[in-house]
Coordinates of N, CA and C in Angstrom, one line a residue:
M1 N -8.0 15.7 3.0 CA -6.5 15.5 3.7 C -6.1 15.5 4.5
I2 N -5.9 14.9 5.5 CA -4.9 15.4 6.5 C -3.9 14.8 7.6
R3 N -3.2 14.7 7.1 CA -1.9 13.8 8.0 C -1.6 14.1 9.2
L4 N -1.3 12.9 9.8 CA -1.4 13.0 11.1 C -0.6 12.8 12.0
D5 N -0.2 13.5 12.6 CA 1.1 13.3 13.8 C 0.9 12.4 14.7
E6 N 2.3 12.3 15.9 CA 1.6 10.8 16.4 C 0.3 11.1 17.3
A7 N 0.1 12.8 18.0 CA -1.4 12.6 19.0 C -2.0 12.8 18.5
R8 N -2.6 13.5 16.9 CA -3.2 13.1 16.1 C -4.0 12.1 15.6
L9 N -3.1 11.4 15.6 CA -3.5 9.3 14.8 C -3.7 8.3 16.2
L10 N -3.2 9.3 17.7 CA -4.1 8.6 19.4 C -4.8 9.0 19.2
R11 N -5.6 10.8 18.8 CA -7.1 11.0 19.4 C -7.5 10.0 18.5
S12 N -7.5 10.1 17.0 CA -8.7 10.0 16.0 C -8.3 8.1 16.3
A13 N -8.0 7.3 16.7 CA -7.6 6.1 16.9 C -9.3 5.6 17.1
G14 N -10.1 5.6 17.5 CA -10.8 5.3 17.5 C -11.6 5.3 16.4
A15 N -11.7 6.1 15.9 CA -12.5 6.6 14.5 C -11.8 5.8 13.5
L16 N -10.0 5.4 14.1 CA -9.0 4.8 12.8 C -9.6 3.4 13.1
A17 N -9.6 3.1 14.4 CA -10.2 1.6 14.1 C -12.0 1.0 14.0
D18 N -13.1 1.6 13.7 CA -14.1 1.8 13.3 C -13.9 1.7 11.7
L19 N -13.0 2.5 11.1 CA -12.6 2.0 10.0 C -12.4 0.5 9.2
L20 N -11.6 0.6 10.1 CA -10.5 -0.7 10.2 C -11.6 -1.8 10.2
T21 N -12.3 -2.0 10.8 CA -12.9 -3.1 11.1 C -14.0 -3.3 10.0
D22 N -15.0 -1.8 9.5 CA -15.6 -2.0 8.5 C -15.4 -2.4 7.2
T23 N -13.5 -2.0 6.4 CA -13.3 -2.3 6.0 C -12.6 -3.7 5.8
V24 N -12.8 -4.2 7.1 CA -12.1 -6.3 7.1 C -13.3 -7.1 6.8
N25 N -14.5 -6.2 8.1 CA -15.7 -7.0 8.6 C -16.5 -7.4 7.2
G26 N -16.0 -5.8 6.5 CA -16.8 -5.5 4.8 C -15.7 -6.6 3.3
G27 N -15.0 -7.2 3.5 CA -14.5 -8.4 2.7 C -13.2 -8.1 2.3
A28 N -12.7 -6.2 2.5 CA -10.8 -6.0 2.0 C -9.8 -7.0 2.8
S29 N -9.0 -7.1 1.7 CA -7.7 -8.0 2.4 C -7.2 -6.9 2.7
V30 N -6.8 -6.3 4.4 CA -6.1 -5.5 4.8 C -5.5 -5.9 5.5
G31 N -4.9 -7.2 5.6 CA -4.2 -8.3 6.4 C -4.7 -8.1 8.1
F32 N -6.2 -8.5 7.8 CA -7.0 -8.2 8.8 C -7.9 -10.1 8.6
L33 N -8.2 -11.2 9.1 CA -8.6 -11.9 9.6 C -10.6 -11.2 10.0
A34 N -11.4 -11.6 9.6 CA -13.0 -11.2 9.8 C -13.9 -13.0 10.3
P35 N -14.5 -12.2 11.8 CA -14.8 -10.6 11.9 C -13.2 -9.8 12.8
L36 N -13.2 -8.6 12.4 CA -12.0 -8.2 13.4 C -13.0 -7.0 14.1
D37 N -12.1 -7.4 15.8 CA -13.0 -6.9 17.0 C -12.2 -5.4 17.4
R38 N -12.9 -4.8 17.2 CA -13.2 -3.2 17.9 C -11.4 -2.8 18.4
A39 N -11.9 -3.8 19.4 CA -9.8 -3.6 20.4 C -8.9 -3.9 19.8
E40 N -9.1 -5.3 19.2 CA -8.0 -5.5 17.7 C -7.3 -4.5 16.8
A41 N -8.3 -3.3 16.4 CA -7.8 -3.1 15.4 C -7.8 -1.1 15.8
L42 N -8.4 -1.1 17.3 CA -7.3 0.1 18.3 C -6.5 -0.4 18.7
A43 N -5.9 -0.8 19.1 CA -4.5 -1.7 19.4 C -3.8 -1.2 18.4
W44 N -4.3 -1.9 17.3 CA -3.3 -2.1 16.3 C -3.0 -0.5 15.8
W45 N -4.2 0.4 15.4 CA -3.7 1.8 15.1 C -2.3 2.8 16.7
E46 N -2.9 2.0 18.1 CA -2.6 2.7 18.8 C -1.2 2.1 18.3
E47 N -0.2 1.7 18.2 CA 1.2 0.7 18.1 C 1.0 1.5 16.9
R48 N 1.3 2.1 15.7 CA 1.4 2.8 15.2 C 2.1 4.5 15.3
A49 N 1.1 5.0 16.0 CA 2.4 5.9 17.1 C 2.8 6.3 16.4
A50 N 3.9 5.5 17.3 CA 6.0 5.3 17.7 C 6.2 5.3 16.0
D51 N 5.8 4.8 14.8 CA 6.1 4.6 13.8 C 6.2 6.4 13.4
V52 N 4.6 6.7 13.5 CA 4.9 7.9 12.8 C 5.6 8.8 13.8
A53 N 5.8 8.6 14.7 CA 6.6 10.0 15.9 C 7.9 9.5 15.6
A54 N 8.1 8.7 14.2 CA 9.8 8.6 13.8 C 9.9 8.7 12.6
G55 N 9.2 8.7 12.3 CA 8.7 9.3 10.7 C 9.3 7.8 9.5
R56 N 9.3 7.1 10.5 CA 8.6 5.5 9.8 C 7.4 5.1 8.4
L57 N 6.3 6.3 9.1 CA 5.0 5.7 8.5 C 4.1 7.4 9.2
A58 N 3.8 7.6 7.8 CA 3.1 9.1 7.7 C 2.1 8.5 7.3
V59 N 0.6 9.0 7.7 CA -0.6 8.2 8.0 C -1.4 9.1 7.3
W60 N -2.5 8.9 6.8 CA -3.7 10.6 6.2 C -4.9 10.3 6.6
A61 N -5.6 10.8 6.9 CA -7.1 10.6 6.9 C -7.6 11.4 6.7
A62 N -8.8 11.3 5.7 CA -10.3 11.9 5.6 C -11.2 12.0 6.3
Y63 N -11.6 13.0 6.4 CA -13.2 13.2 8.1 C -14.2 13.6 7.4
D64 N -15.4 13.4 8.4 CA -16.3 14.0 7.9 C -17.0 13.8 8.9
G65 N -16.4 15.1 10.2 CA -17.0 15.7 11.6 C -15.5 14.5 12.7
D66 N -16.4 13.9 12.8 CA -15.3 13.4 13.6 C -14.7 11.6 13.4
R67 N -15.8 11.4 12.6 CA -16.0 10.0 11.1 C -14.8 10.5 10.8
V68 N -13.5 8.9 10.7 CA -13.1 8.9 9.8 C -13.5 8.5 8.9
L69 N -13.6 8.4 7.3 CA -14.1 7.9 6.1 C -13.2 7.3 5.3
G70 N -12.0 7.4 5.1 CA -11.0 6.7 4.2 C -9.5 6.6 5.0
T71 N -8.6 6.4 4.6 CA -7.0 6.3 5.5 C -6.1 6.1 4.2
V72 N -4.9 6.0 4.5 CA -3.8 5.5 3.6 C -2.5 6.1 4.3
S73 N -1.6 5.6 3.6 CA -0.1 6.1 4.4 C 0.8 4.6 4.0
L74 N 1.8 5.7 4.0 CA 3.4 5.4 3.4 C 4.5 5.1 4.5
A75 N 5.2 3.8 4.0 CA 6.1 2.9 5.4 C 7.1 3.6 4.5
F76 N 8.1 4.1 5.2 CA 9.8 4.4 4.2 C 10.6 3.0 5.1
P77 N 11.2 2.9 4.6 CA 12.1 1.7 5.0 C 13.8 2.7 5.5
A78 N 13.8 2.2 6.1 CA 15.1 2.6 7.4 C 16.3 2.0 6.2
K79 N 16.7 1.3 5.9 CA 18.0 1.1 4.8 C 18.7 2.3 4.3
P80 N 19.4 2.3 4.0 CA 20.4 3.7 3.3 C 19.6 3.7 1.3
N81 N 19.9 2.2 1.9 CA 19.6 2.6 -0.4 C 18.3 2.2 -0.5
S82 N 17.5 2.6 0.7 CA 16.1 1.9 -0.1 C 15.6 3.5 -0.4
R83 N 15.6 4.8 0.8 CA 15.3 5.7 1.0 C 14.4 6.8 -0.4
H84 N 14.8 6.4 -1.8 CA 14.4 6.8 -2.0 C 12.9 6.2 -2.6
R85 N 12.6 4.6 -1.7 CA 11.2 4.4 -2.2 C 10.6 4.1 -1.2
A86 N 9.5 4.2 -0.9 CA 7.9 4.0 0.0 C 7.0 3.0 -0.8
E87 N 6.9 2.2 0.3 CA 5.6 1.0 0.4 C 4.2 2.2 0.3
L88 N 3.1 2.2 -0.4 CA 1.5 2.6 0.1 C 1.2 1.6 0.8
V89 N 0.8 1.6 1.9 CA 0.1 1.0 2.8 C -2.0 1.3 3.4
K90 N -2.8 0.4 3.1 CA -3.5 0.5 4.3 C -4.1 1.4 3.9
L91 N -4.4 1.3 2.5 CA -5.6 2.4 1.7 C -6.8 2.2 2.0
M92 N -8.0 2.6 2.8 CA -9.2 2.4 3.2 C -10.2 2.9 2.8
V93 N -11.7 3.5 2.5 CA -12.1 3.4 2.8 C -13.3 3.0 3.1
H94 N -14.3 3.9 3.9 CA -15.9 3.7 4.7 C -16.5 2.9 3.1
L95 N -16.8 1.7 3.7 CA -18.0 0.9 2.7 C -18.7 2.1 1.7
D96 N -19.5 2.9 3.0 CA -20.7 3.8 2.9 C -20.1 4.9 2.0
A97 N -19.3 5.0 1.6 CA -18.5 6.9 1.1 C -17.7 6.3 -0.4
R98 N -17.6 4.8 -0.8 CA -17.1 4.4 -1.3 C -17.7 5.3 -3.0
G99 N -17.3 4.6 -4.3 CA -17.1 5.4 -5.0 C -17.7 6.8 -5.6
H100 N -17.1 7.7 -5.0 CA -17.2 9.1 -4.5 C -15.6 10.0 -5.0
G101 N -14.6 9.0 -5.9 CA -13.5 10.0 -5.3 C -12.4 9.8 -4.2
L102 N -13.2 9.4 -3.2 CA -12.2 9.7 -1.9 C -10.7 8.6 -2.1
G103 N -10.8 7.6 -3.4 CA -9.9 6.3 -2.7 C -8.7 7.5 -3.5
R104 N -8.9 7.4 -4.9 CA -7.9 8.2 -5.9 C -7.5 9.3 -4.8
G105 N -8.3 10.4 -4.6 CA -8.2 11.5 -3.3 C -6.9 11.2 -2.5
L106 N -7.0 9.8 -1.5 CA -6.2 9.3 -0.9 C -4.7 9.1 -1.4
L107 N -4.9 8.4 -2.9 CA -3.4 8.0 -3.1 C -3.3 10.0 -3.6
T108 N -3.8 10.4 -4.2 CA -3.2 11.4 -5.2 C -2.0 12.1 -3.8
A109 N -2.7 12.1 -3.1 CA -2.5 13.1 -1.5 C -1.1 11.7 -1.7
A110 N -0.8 11.0 -0.8 CA 0.4 10.1 -0.6 C 1.8 10.4 -1.5
E111 N 0.7 9.8 -3.2 CA 1.9 10.2 -4.1 C 1.9 11.8 -4.2
S112 N 2.1 13.2 -3.5 CA 2.1 14.2 -4.3 C 3.0 14.8 -2.7
A113 N 2.9 13.9 -1.0 CA 3.7 14.0 -0.6 C 5.3 12.8 -0.9
A114 N 5.1 12.0 -1.2 CA 5.6 11.5 -1.4 C 6.9 12.1 -2.1
A115 N 6.5 13.2 -3.5 CA 7.4 13.3 -4.2 C 7.5 14.5 -3.5
E116 N 7.0 15.0 -2.7 CA 7.3 16.1 -2.2 C 8.7 16.2 -0.8
A117 N 8.6 14.5 -0.9 CA 9.1 14.2 -0.2 C 10.8 13.4 -0.6
G118 N 11.2 13.5 -1.9 CA 12.2 13.4 -2.4 C 11.6 11.7 -3.2
V119 N 11.1 11.6 -2.2 CA 10.7 9.7 -2.9 C 10.5 9.4 -4.6
T120 N 11.2 8.9 -5.2 CA 10.7 8.7 -6.4 C 9.8 7.3 -7.4
L121 N 9.6 6.3 -5.8 CA 9.0 5.3 -6.7 C 8.2 5.0 -5.3
L122 N 7.1 4.4 -5.9 CA 6.2 3.8 -4.9 C 6.3 2.6 -4.7
H123 N 5.7 1.4 -4.1 CA 5.2 0.2 -4.6 C 4.2 -0.1 -3.3
L124 N 3.2 -1.8 -3.9 CA 1.8 -1.8 -3.2 C 2.0 -3.1 -3.4
D125 N 1.1 -3.9 -3.0 CA 1.0 -5.6 -3.0 C -0.7 -4.8 -1.9
T126 N -1.6 -5.7 -3.3 CA -3.2 -5.8 -2.9 C -3.6 -7.6 -3.7
E127 N -5.2 -7.8 -3.2 CA -5.8 -9.1 -3.6 C -5.9 -8.5 -4.9
S128 N -5.2 -9.5 -5.3 CA -5.6 -9.8 -7.1 C -6.8 -10.3 -7.3
G129 N -7.6 -8.8 -8.1 CA -9.1 -9.0 -9.0 C -9.7 -8.6 -7.7
S130 N -9.3 -7.8 -6.4 CA -9.3 -6.5 -5.6 C -10.6 -5.5 -6.9
P131 N -11.6 -4.6 -6.5 CA -11.9 -3.2 -7.1 C -10.7 -2.9 -6.7
A132 N -10.1 -2.3 -5.9 CA -8.7 -1.9 -5.7 C -7.4 -1.5 -7.4
E133 N -8.0 -2.6 -7.5 CA -6.6 -2.9 -9.1 C -7.3 -1.8 -9.6
R134 N -8.7 -1.7 -9.8 CA -9.6 -0.6 -11.3 C -8.5 -0.1 -10.7
L135 N -8.2 1.2 -9.1 CA -8.3 2.3 -8.5 C -6.5 2.5 -8.8
Y136 N -5.4 1.5 -8.9 CA -4.2 1.3 -9.7 C -4.0 1.5 -10.7
R137 N -4.9 0.9 -10.7 CA -4.5 1.1 -12.6 C -4.3 2.1 -13.4
S138 N -5.6 2.4 -13.1 CA -6.7 4.0 -13.7 C -5.3 5.0 -12.9
A139 N -4.9 4.5 -11.5 CA -4.2 6.1 -11.3 C -2.3 5.9 -11.7
G140 N -2.7 4.8 -12.7 CA -0.8 4.9 -13.4 C 0.0 4.1 -13.0
W141 N -0.3 3.0 -11.9 CA 0.6 1.7 -10.9 C 1.0 0.6 -12.3
T142 N 1.6 0.4 -12.5 CA 2.1 -0.8 -12.8 C 2.1 -2.0 -12.4
A143 N 1.4 -2.9 -12.7 CA 1.1 -4.6 -12.3 C 2.3 -5.3 -12.8
I144 N 3.3 -6.1 -11.7 CA 4.5 -6.9 -12.0 C 4.6 -7.7 -12.5
G145 N 3.3 -8.3 -11.5 CA 3.6 -9.8 -11.0 C 1.6 -10.2 -9.8
A146 N 2.1 -11.3 -10.3 CA 0.9 -12.3 -8.7 C 1.2 -13.3 -8.0
I147 N 1.7 -12.8 -7.1 CA 2.5 -14.0 -6.7 C 0.7 -15.2 -5.6
P148 N 0.8 -16.3 -6.2 CA -0.5 -17.0 -5.3 C 0.2 -17.1 -4.1
D149 N -1.0 -17.5 -3.9 CA -1.7 -17.8 -2.4 C -0.6 -17.2 -1.6
Y150 N -0.4 -15.8 -1.6 CA 0.5 -15.3 -0.4 C -0.2 -14.7 1.0
A151 N -1.2 -14.3 0.2 CA -2.0 -13.8 2.1 C -3.6 -14.4 1.8
A152 N -4.2 -14.4 3.4 CA -5.5 -15.0 3.5 C -6.5 -13.8 3.2
S153 N -7.8 -13.9 2.9 CA -8.4 -13.0 2.6 C -9.2 -12.9 3.9
P154 N -10.3 -11.9 3.9 CA -10.7 -11.8 5.6 C -11.6 -12.8 6.0
D155 N -12.0 -14.3 5.0 CA -12.6 -15.5 5.2 C -12.0 -16.0 5.6
G156 N -10.4 -15.8 5.0 CA -9.5 -16.9 5.9 C -8.6 -17.8 3.9
E157 N -9.3 -17.6 3.2 CA -9.4 -18.0 2.0 C -7.6 -17.4 1.5
L158 N -7.4 -18.8 1.1 CA -5.5 -17.9 0.9 C -5.8 -17.4 -0.9
R159 N -5.5 -16.6 -1.1 CA -5.7 -15.3 -2.4 C -4.4 -15.1 -3.4
P160 N -4.1 -14.8 -4.1 CA -3.3 -14.2 -5.0 C -2.9 -13.1 -4.2
T161 N -1.5 -12.1 -4.4 CA -1.5 -10.3 -4.6 C -0.7 -10.2 -5.5
T162 N -1.1 -9.2 -6.1 CA -0.6 -8.5 -7.1 C 0.1 -7.3 -7.0
I163 N 2.2 -7.7 -7.5 CA 2.5 -6.0 -6.4 C 2.4 -5.2 -7.9
Y164 N 2.3 -4.1 -7.0 CA 2.3 -2.3 -8.0 C 3.7 -2.4 -8.1
Y165 N 3.9 -0.7 -8.9 CA 4.6 0.1 -8.7 C 5.1 1.4 -9.7
K166 N 4.8 2.4 -9.4 CA 5.0 3.5 -9.3 C 5.8 4.7 -8.9
H167 N 6.6 5.1 -10.3 CA 7.8 6.4 -10.6 C 6.4 7.5 -10.5
V168 N 7.2 8.6 -8.9 CA 6.9 9.5 -9.1 C 8.1 10.7 -9.6
P169 N 7.4 11.9 -9.5 CA 8.9 12.7 -10.2 C 8.9 13.2 -8.3
A170 N 10.1 13.2 -7.9 CA 10.8 14.3 -7.2 C 10.4 15.5 -7.1
T171 N 9.5 16.4 -6.2 CA 10.0 17.8 -6.0 C 10.9 18.1 -4.8
A172 N 11.8 17.6 -4.0 CA 12.7 18.7 -3.0 C 13.5 16.6 -3.3
L173 N 15.0 17.3 -2.5 CA 16.0 16.3 -2.9 C 16.3 15.0 -2.0
T174 N 15.8 15.8 -0.6 CA 16.1 14.9 0.3 C 14.8 14.6 1.4
R175 N 14.2 13.9 2.2 CA 13.0 13.2 3.2 C 14.1 13.2 3.9

């Protein structure tokens, strides 16, 4: 796993866009409707560069050559009373790379980086009943409830979303 700075994110934007389109067009609910156009996915990733540069977003990617097989991000809130937490967002693994532990590795990398940054609480949301739920539960995340009709799946159907959290032991005092 490599943490991407602004320049590397921009250099990898095409490969990240390919991963995003594969994920969405494969049925995973990560905030987009299918079919997702590569140009839209590319623009979305390029827009994340400013947040990475500003420290509001941390992005990791797993590569096979120039191809991105998986990614995960942490979004850091700007509010002073929230600096102890972060949101885990956009955990994605390419369809043909699933089932080999890459999702777990990405999740572990984000959790470890959060702890090193002094973040003690992580949270996320995911489509209820999705394969991602098995990963989060097996990694020690706690489900706190589901919101009905929270987000549309890639095919446009409104689906419930489950909210999870996890405490992580801080290994640094500040971020």
